[in-house]
Tab-separated table of C-alpha atoms in Angstrom:
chain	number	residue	atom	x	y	z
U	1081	UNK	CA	21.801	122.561	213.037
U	1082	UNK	CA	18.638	124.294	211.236
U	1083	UNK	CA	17.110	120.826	210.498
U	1084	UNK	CA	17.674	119.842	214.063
U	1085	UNK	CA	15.847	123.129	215.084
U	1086	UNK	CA	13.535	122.805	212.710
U	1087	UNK	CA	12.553	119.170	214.196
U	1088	UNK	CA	12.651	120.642	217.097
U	1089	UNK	CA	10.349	123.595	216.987
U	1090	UNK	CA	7.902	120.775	215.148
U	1091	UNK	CA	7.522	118.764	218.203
U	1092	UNK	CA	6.798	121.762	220.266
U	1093	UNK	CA	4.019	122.291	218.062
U	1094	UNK	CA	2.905	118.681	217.932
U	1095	UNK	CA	2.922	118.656	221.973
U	1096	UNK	CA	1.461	121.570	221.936
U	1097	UNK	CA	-1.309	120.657	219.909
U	1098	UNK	CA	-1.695	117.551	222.317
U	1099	UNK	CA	-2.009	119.407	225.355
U	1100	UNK	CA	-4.562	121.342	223.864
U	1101	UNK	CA	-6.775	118.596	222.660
U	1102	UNK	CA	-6.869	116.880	226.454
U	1103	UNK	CA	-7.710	120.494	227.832
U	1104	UNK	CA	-10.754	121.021	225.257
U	1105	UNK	CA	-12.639	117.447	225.524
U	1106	UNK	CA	-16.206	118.882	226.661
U	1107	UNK	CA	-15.284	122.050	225.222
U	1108	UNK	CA	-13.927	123.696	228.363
U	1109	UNK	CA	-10.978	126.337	228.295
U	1110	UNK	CA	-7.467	125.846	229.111
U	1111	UNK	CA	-6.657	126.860	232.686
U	1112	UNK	CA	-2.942	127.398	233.807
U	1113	UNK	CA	-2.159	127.295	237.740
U	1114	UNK	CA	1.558	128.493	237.411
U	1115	UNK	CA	3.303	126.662	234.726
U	1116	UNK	CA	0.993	123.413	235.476
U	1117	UNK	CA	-1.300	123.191	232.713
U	1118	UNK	CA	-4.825	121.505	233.629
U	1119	UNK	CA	-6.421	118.562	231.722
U	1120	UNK	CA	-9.828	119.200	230.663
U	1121	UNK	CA	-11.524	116.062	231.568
U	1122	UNK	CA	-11.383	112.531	233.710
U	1123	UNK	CA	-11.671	109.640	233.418
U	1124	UNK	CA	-14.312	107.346	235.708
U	1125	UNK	CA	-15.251	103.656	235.021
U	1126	UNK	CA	-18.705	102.311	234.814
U	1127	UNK	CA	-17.980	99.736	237.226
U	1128	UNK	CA	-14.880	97.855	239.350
U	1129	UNK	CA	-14.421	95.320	236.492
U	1130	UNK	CA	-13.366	98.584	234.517
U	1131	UNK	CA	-11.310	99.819	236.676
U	1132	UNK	CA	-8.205	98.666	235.330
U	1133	UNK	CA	-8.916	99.032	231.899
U	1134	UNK	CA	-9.264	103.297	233.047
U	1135	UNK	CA	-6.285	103.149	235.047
U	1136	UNK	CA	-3.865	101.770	231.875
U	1137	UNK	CA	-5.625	104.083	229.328
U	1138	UNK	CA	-5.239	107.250	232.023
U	1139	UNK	CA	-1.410	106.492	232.142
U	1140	UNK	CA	-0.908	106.038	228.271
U	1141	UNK	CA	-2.365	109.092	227.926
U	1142	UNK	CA	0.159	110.970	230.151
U	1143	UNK	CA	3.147	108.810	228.062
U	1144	UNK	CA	1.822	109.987	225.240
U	1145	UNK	CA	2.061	113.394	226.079
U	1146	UNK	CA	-0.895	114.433	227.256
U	1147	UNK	CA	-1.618	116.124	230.696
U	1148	UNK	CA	-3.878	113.495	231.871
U	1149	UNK	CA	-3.751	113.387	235.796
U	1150	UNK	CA	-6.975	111.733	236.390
U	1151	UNK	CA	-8.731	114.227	238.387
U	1152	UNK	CA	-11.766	111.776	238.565
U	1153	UNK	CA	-11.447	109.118	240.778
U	1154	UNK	CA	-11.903	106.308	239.083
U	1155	UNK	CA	-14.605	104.328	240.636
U	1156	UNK	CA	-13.565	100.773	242.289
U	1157	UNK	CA	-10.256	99.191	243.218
U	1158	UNK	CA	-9.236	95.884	241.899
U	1159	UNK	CA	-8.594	93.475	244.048
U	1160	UNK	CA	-7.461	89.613	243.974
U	1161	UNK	CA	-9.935	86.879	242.608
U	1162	UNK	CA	-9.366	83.251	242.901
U	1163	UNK	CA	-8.412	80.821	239.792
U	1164	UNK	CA	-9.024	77.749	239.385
U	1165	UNK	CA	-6.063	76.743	240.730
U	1166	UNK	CA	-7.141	78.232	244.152
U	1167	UNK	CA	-4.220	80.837	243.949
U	1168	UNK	CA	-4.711	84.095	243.224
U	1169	UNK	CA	-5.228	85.665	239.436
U	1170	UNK	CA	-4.152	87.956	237.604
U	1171	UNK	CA	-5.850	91.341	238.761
U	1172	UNK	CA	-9.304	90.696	238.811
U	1173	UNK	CA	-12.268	92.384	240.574
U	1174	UNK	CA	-12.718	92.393	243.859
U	1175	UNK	CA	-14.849	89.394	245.138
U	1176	UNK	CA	-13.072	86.964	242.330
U	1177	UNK	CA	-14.514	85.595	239.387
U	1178	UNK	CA	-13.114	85.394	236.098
U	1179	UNK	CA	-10.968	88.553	236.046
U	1180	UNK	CA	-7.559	89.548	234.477
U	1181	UNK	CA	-8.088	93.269	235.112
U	1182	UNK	CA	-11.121	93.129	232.630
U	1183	UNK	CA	-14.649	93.142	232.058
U	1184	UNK	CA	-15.273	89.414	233.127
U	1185	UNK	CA	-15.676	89.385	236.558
U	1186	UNK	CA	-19.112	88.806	237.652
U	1187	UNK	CA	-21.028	88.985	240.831
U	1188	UNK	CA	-22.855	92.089	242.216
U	1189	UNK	CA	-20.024	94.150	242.415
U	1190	UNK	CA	-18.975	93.227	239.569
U	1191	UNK	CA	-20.201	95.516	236.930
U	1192	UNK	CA	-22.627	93.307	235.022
U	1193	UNK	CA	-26.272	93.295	235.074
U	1194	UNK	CA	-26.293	94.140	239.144
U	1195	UNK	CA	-24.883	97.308	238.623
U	1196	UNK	CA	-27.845	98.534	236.758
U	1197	UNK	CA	-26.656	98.437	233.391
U	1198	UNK	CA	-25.405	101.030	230.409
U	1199	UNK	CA	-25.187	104.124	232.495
U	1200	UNK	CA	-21.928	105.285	231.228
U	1201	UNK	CA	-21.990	109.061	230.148
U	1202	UNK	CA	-20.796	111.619	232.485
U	1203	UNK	CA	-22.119	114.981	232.894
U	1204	UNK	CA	-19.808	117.735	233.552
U	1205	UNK	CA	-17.035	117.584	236.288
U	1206	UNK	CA	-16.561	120.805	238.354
U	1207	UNK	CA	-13.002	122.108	237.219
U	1208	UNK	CA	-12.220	119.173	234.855
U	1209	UNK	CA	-15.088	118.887	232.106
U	1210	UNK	CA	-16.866	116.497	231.143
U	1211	UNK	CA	-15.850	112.461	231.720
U	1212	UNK	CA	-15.326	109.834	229.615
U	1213	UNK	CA	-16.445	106.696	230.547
U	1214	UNK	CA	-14.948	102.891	229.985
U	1215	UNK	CA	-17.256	100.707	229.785
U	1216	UNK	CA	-17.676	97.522	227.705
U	1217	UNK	CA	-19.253	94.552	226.762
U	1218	UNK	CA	-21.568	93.305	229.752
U	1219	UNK	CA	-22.406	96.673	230.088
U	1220	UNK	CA	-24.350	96.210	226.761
U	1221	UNK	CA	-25.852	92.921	227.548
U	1222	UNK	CA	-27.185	94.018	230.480
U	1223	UNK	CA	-28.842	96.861	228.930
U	1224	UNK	CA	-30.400	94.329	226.368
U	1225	UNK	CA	-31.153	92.005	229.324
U	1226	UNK	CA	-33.284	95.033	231.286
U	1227	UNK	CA	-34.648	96.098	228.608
U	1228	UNK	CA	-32.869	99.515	228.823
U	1229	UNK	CA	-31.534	102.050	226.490
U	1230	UNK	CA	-28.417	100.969	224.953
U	1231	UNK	CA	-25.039	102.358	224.575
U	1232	UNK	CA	-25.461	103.879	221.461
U	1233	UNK	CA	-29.021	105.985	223.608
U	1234	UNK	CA	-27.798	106.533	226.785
U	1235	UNK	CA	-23.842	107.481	225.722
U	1236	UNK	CA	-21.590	108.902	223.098
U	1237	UNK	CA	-19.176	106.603	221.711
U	1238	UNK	CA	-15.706	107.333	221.052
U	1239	UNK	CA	-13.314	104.590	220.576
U	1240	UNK	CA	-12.365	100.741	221.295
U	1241	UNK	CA	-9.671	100.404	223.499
U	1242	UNK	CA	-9.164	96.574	224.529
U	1243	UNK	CA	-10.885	93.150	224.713
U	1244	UNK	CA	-9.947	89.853	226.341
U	1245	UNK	CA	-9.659	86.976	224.624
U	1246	UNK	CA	-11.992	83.223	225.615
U	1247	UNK	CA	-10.932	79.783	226.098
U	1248	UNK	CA	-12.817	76.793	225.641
U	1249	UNK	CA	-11.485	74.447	227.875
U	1250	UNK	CA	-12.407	70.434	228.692
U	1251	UNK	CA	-11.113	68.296	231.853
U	1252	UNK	CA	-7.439	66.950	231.122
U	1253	UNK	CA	-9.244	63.448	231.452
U	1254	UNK	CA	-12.283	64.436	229.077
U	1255	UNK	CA	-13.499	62.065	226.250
U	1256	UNK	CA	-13.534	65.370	224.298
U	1257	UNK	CA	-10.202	64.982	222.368
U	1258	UNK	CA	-10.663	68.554	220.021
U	1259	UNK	CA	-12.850	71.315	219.611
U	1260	UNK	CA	-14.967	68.859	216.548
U	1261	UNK	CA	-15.707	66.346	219.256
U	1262	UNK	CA	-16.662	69.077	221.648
U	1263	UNK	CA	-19.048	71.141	218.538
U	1264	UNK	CA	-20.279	67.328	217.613
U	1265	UNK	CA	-21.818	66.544	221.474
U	1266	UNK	CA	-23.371	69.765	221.738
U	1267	UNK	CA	-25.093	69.715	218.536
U	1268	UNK	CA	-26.096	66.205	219.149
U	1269	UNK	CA	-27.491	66.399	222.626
U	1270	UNK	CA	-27.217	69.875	223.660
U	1271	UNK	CA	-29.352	69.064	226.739
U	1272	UNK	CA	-26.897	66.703	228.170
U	1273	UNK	CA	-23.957	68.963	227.169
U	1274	UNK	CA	-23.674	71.326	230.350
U	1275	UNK	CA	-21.316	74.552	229.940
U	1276	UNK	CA	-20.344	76.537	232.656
U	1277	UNK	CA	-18.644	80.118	233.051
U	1278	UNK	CA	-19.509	83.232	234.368
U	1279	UNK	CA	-22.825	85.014	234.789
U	1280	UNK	CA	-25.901	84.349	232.438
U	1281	UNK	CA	-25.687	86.619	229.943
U	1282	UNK	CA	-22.399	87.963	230.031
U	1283	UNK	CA	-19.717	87.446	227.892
U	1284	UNK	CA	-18.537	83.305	228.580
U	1285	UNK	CA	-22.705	82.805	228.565
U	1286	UNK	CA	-22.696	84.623	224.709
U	1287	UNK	CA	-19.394	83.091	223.547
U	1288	UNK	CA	-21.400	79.645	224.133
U	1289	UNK	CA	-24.331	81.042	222.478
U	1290	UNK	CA	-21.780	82.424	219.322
U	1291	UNK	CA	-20.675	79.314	219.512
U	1292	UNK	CA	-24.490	77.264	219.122
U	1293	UNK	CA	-25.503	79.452	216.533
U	1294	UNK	CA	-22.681	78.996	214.121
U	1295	UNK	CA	-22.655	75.172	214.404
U	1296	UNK	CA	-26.331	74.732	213.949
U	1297	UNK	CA	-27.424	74.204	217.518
U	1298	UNK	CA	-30.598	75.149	218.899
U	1299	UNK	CA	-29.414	77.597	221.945
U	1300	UNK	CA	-32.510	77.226	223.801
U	1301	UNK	CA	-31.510	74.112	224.511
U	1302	UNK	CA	-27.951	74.968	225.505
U	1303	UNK	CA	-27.655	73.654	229.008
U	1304	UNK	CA	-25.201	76.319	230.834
U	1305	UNK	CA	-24.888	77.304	234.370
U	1306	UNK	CA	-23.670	80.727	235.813
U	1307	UNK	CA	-21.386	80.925	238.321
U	1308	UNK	CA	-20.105	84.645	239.954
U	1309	UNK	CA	-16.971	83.115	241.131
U	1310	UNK	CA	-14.595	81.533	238.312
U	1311	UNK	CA	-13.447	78.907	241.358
U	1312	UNK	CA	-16.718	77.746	241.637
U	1313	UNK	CA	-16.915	77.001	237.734
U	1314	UNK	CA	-13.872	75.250	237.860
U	1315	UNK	CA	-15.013	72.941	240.326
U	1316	UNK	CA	-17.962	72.136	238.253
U	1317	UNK	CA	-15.939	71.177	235.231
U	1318	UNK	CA	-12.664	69.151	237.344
U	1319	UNK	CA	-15.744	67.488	239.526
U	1320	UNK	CA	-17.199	66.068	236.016
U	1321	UNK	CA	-20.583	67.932	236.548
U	1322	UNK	CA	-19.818	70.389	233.170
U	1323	UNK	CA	-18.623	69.404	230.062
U	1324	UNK	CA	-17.007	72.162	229.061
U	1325	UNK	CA	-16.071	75.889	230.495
U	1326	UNK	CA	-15.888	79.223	228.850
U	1327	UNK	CA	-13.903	82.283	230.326
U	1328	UNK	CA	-10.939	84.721	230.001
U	1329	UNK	CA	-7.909	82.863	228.654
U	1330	UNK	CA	-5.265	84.605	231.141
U	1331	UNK	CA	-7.331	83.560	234.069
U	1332	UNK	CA	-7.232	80.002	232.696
U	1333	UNK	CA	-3.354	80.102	231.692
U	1334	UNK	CA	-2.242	78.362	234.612
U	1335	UNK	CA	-4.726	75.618	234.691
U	1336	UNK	CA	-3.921	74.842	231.026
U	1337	UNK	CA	-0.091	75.060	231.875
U	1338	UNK	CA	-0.596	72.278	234.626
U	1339	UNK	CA	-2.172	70.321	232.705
U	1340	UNK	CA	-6.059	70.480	235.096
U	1341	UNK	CA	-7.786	71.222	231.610
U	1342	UNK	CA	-7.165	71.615	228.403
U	1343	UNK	CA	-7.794	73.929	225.554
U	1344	UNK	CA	-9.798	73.216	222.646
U	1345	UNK	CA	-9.776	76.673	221.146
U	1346	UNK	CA	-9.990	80.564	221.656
U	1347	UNK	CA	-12.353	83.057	220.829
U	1348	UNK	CA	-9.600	85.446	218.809
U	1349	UNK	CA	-9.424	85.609	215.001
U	1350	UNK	CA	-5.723	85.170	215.037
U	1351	UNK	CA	-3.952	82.486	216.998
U	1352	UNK	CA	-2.031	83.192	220.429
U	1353	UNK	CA	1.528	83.331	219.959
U	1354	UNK	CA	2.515	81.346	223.189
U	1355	UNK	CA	-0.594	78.958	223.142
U	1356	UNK	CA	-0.764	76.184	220.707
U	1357	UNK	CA	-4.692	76.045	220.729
U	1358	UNK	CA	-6.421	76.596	217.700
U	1359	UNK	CA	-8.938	79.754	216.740
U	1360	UNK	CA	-12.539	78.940	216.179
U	1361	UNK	CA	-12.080	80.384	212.562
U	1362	UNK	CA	-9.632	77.668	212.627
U	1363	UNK	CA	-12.036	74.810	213.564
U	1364	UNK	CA	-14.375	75.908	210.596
U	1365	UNK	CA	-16.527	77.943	213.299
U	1366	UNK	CA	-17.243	81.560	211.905
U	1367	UNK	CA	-16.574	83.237	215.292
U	1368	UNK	CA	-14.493	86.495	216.433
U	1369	UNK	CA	-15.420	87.393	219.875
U	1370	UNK	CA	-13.490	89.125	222.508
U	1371	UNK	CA	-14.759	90.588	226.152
U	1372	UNK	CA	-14.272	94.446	224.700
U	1373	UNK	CA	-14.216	97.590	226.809
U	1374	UNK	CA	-14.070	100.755	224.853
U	1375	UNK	CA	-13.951	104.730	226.205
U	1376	UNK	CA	-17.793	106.865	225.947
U	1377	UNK	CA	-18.202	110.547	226.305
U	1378	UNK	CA	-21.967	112.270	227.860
U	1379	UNK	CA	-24.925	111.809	225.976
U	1380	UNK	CA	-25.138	115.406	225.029
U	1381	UNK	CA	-21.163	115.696	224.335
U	1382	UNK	CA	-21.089	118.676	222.266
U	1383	UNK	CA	-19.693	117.825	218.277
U	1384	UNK	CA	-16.721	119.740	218.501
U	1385	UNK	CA	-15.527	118.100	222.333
U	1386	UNK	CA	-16.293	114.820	220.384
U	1387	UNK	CA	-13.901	115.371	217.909
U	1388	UNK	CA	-11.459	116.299	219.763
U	1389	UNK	CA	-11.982	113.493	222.264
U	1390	UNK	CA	-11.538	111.234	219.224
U	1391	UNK	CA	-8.112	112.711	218.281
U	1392	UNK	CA	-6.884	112.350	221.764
U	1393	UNK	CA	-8.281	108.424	222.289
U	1394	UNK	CA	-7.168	107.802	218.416
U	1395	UNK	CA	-3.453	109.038	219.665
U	1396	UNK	CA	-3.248	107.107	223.036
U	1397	UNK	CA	-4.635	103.412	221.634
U	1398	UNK	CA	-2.072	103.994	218.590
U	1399	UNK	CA	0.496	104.439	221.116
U	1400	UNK	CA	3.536	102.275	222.287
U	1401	UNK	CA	2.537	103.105	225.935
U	1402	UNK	CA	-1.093	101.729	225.298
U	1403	UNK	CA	0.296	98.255	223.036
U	1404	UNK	CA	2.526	97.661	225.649
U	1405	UNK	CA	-0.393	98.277	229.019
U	1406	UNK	CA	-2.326	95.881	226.891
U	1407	UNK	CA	0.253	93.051	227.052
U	1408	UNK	CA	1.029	93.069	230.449
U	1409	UNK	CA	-2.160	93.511	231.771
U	1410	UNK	CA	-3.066	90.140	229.101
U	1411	UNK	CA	-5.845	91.994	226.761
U	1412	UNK	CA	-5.594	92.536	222.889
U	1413	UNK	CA	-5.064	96.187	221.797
U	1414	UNK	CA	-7.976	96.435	219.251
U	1415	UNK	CA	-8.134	100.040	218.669
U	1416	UNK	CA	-10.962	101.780	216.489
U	1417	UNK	CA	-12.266	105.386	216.830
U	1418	UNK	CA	-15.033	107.608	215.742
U	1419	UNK	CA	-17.609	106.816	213.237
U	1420	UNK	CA	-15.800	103.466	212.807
U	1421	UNK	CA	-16.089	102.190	216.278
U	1422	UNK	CA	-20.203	103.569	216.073
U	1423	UNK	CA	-21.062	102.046	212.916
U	1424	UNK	CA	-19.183	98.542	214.631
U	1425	UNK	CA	-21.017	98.740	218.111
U	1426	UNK	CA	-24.077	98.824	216.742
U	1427	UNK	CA	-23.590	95.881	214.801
U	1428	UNK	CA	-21.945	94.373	218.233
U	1429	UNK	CA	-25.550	95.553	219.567
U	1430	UNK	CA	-27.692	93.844	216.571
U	1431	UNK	CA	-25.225	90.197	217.616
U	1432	UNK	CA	-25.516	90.827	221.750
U	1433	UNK	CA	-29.317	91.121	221.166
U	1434	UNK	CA	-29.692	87.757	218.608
U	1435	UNK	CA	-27.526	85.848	220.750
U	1436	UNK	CA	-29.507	86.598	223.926
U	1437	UNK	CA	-32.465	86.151	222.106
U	1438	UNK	CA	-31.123	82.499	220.668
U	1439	UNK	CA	-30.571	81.937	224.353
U	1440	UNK	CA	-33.952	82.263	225.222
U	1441	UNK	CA	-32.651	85.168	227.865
U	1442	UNK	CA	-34.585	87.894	225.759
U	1443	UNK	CA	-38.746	87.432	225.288
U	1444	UNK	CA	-38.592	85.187	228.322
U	1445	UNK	CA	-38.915	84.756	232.209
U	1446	UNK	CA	-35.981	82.472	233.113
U	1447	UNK	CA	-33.324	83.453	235.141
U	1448	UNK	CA	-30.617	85.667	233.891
U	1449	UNK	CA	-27.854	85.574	236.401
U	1450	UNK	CA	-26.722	83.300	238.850
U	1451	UNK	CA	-25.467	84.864	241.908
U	1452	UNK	CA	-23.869	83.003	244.635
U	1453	UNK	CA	-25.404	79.263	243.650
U	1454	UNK	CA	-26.426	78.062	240.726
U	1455	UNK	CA	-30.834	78.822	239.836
U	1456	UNK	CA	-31.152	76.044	237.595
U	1457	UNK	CA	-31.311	73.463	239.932
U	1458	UNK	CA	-28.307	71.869	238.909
């Protein structure tokens, strides 16, 4: 009975201690209306692709005991896209494109360079403190792409939440029997090796350009069309006008599972369970890449509201709650928090910048995205 109190009185103390750290991110007080006790921040997304992403992380916050009622709308609803398949995805952005509730929709709602890139940190919110931010990986290579401040300037960072895993994928009828046939064409003639996916410059555009640079290919010469709409990029690859495709692998599941395309390998460094594809580590290509979003605090978050903002995103990605948002939602839990997840985005900044440069997208004047139709006149 005094062990069980004992255990007890502990996880008062632990929940306690919870609480606490939610209420103080931004370094406000603790307010109490009643018995109610208020968070001390919100949550807001940098864009609609995000949205999501903030949604799952606001709710495993609140399962794992924090008091984290969003008091922040989060900006943007997702809507329904349109697969390949021409039936409706899995939770994408509104206006379609490659989505599965994550950062790979495209379009000018769609969070990437259009939405006038890295802005992520929030100042103070009247009666809830300061706001973190998700944000992710096109948010970065639009920053590169404008010529902005990056993450690292314009925001503080505070932890990786999820990513979402590629798919290279060929006709069902391609010539293209593996991934080595597919790596041998495009370092061959990569010219007459067109590769479509979403936007320039966002994540299928740099998984291409990963992709040219550890085979040996010359990524100015990558041929690769943009498309805002992952329908429309489909139609380029079953028509026979692209090669290959790049995109989210859940937004591609059901095209795979008919038997439309098929897979020659994902982006992730360990294989997918359900999926007999093969990694690009496993096809001798030195790649790890995943379509990351990741929470930010203000520029000028104050050291101790960092820390604690740390604590309380290091407890929620850790978290049972968070693993199992992740899975149904069809991202990778890939926590890391604090200096860890600094130190790694900027060398995620140092390969966003290379690859974009490799692409001939940085020091140049052609075309970055492609909204609506195609620009490169194919």
């Amino acid at each position: 009975m005094g062990d069980s109190r004992e255990k007890y009185m502990r996880r008062r103390r632990f929940l306690a201690c919870g609480l606490g750290a939610v209420a103080c991110v931004a370094g406000c007080g603790t307010e109490r209306a009643g018995n109610v006790l208020r968070t001390g921040f919100s949550i807001t997304t940098a864009g609609r692709r995000w949205a999501p992403v903030g949604k799952a992380f606001a709710g495993a916050a609140r399962s794992a005991g924090f008091a984290a009622a969003v008091s922040h709308a989060i900006s943007g609803t997702p809507a329904t896209g349109t697969g390949p398949t021409g039936g409706p995805t899995s939770g994408g952005p509104a206006g379609s494109g490659p989505s599965g509730g994550g950062p790979s929709g495209g379009g000018p709602t769609g969070g990437g360079p259009a939405e006038g890139g890295p802005t992520v940190g929030g100042g103070p919110v009247a009666g809830t403190g300061f706001a973190i931010t998700v944000s992710g990986l096109p948010a970065l290579a639009a920053a590169e792409l404008n010529n902005t401040q990056s993450l690292l300037d314009t925001a503080t960072p505070l932890a990786r939440l999820s990513g979402q895993i590629e798919v290279v994928v060929v006709p069902e009828r391609s010539p293209l029997r593996d991934f080595g046939d597919f790596a041998a064409r495009l370092l061959a003639s990569p010219q007459q090796t067109l590769l479509v996916g979403g936007p320039q410059g966002e994540p299928d555009h740099l998984l291409f350009g990963l992709i040219a640079r550890a085979i040996g290919a010359d990524g100015r010469r990558v041929d690769y069309s943009g498309y805002p709409r992952l329908g429309e990029a489909a139609s380029a690859l079953l028509s026979g006008k692209a090669v290959a495709a790049a995109g989210p692998l859940d937004d591609w599941r059901t095209a795979i599972g008919r038997g439309r395309v098929r897979a020659l390998a994902v982006s992730s460094a360990r294989p997918v369970p359900d999926l007999d594809v093969p990694t690009l580590l496993e096809c001798g290509v030195r790649v790890d890449f995943a379509d990351w979003t990741a929470a930010f605090g203000p520029e000028d978050m104050p050291a101790e509201s960092r820390e604690q903002a740390v604590r309380m995103c290091e407890e929620v990605i850790g978290s049972s709650a968070w693993e199992a948002a992740c899975l149904a939602a069809g991202w990778i839990p890939i926590p890391l928090a604090g200096d860890d997840f600094a130190r790694w985005l900027g060398t995620e900044i140092a390969r966003t910048r290379a690859v974009l440069r490799d692409l001939g997208l940085l020091d140049s004047t052609k075309a970055t995205t492609c909204w609506g139709s195609c620009g490169n006149g194919h």
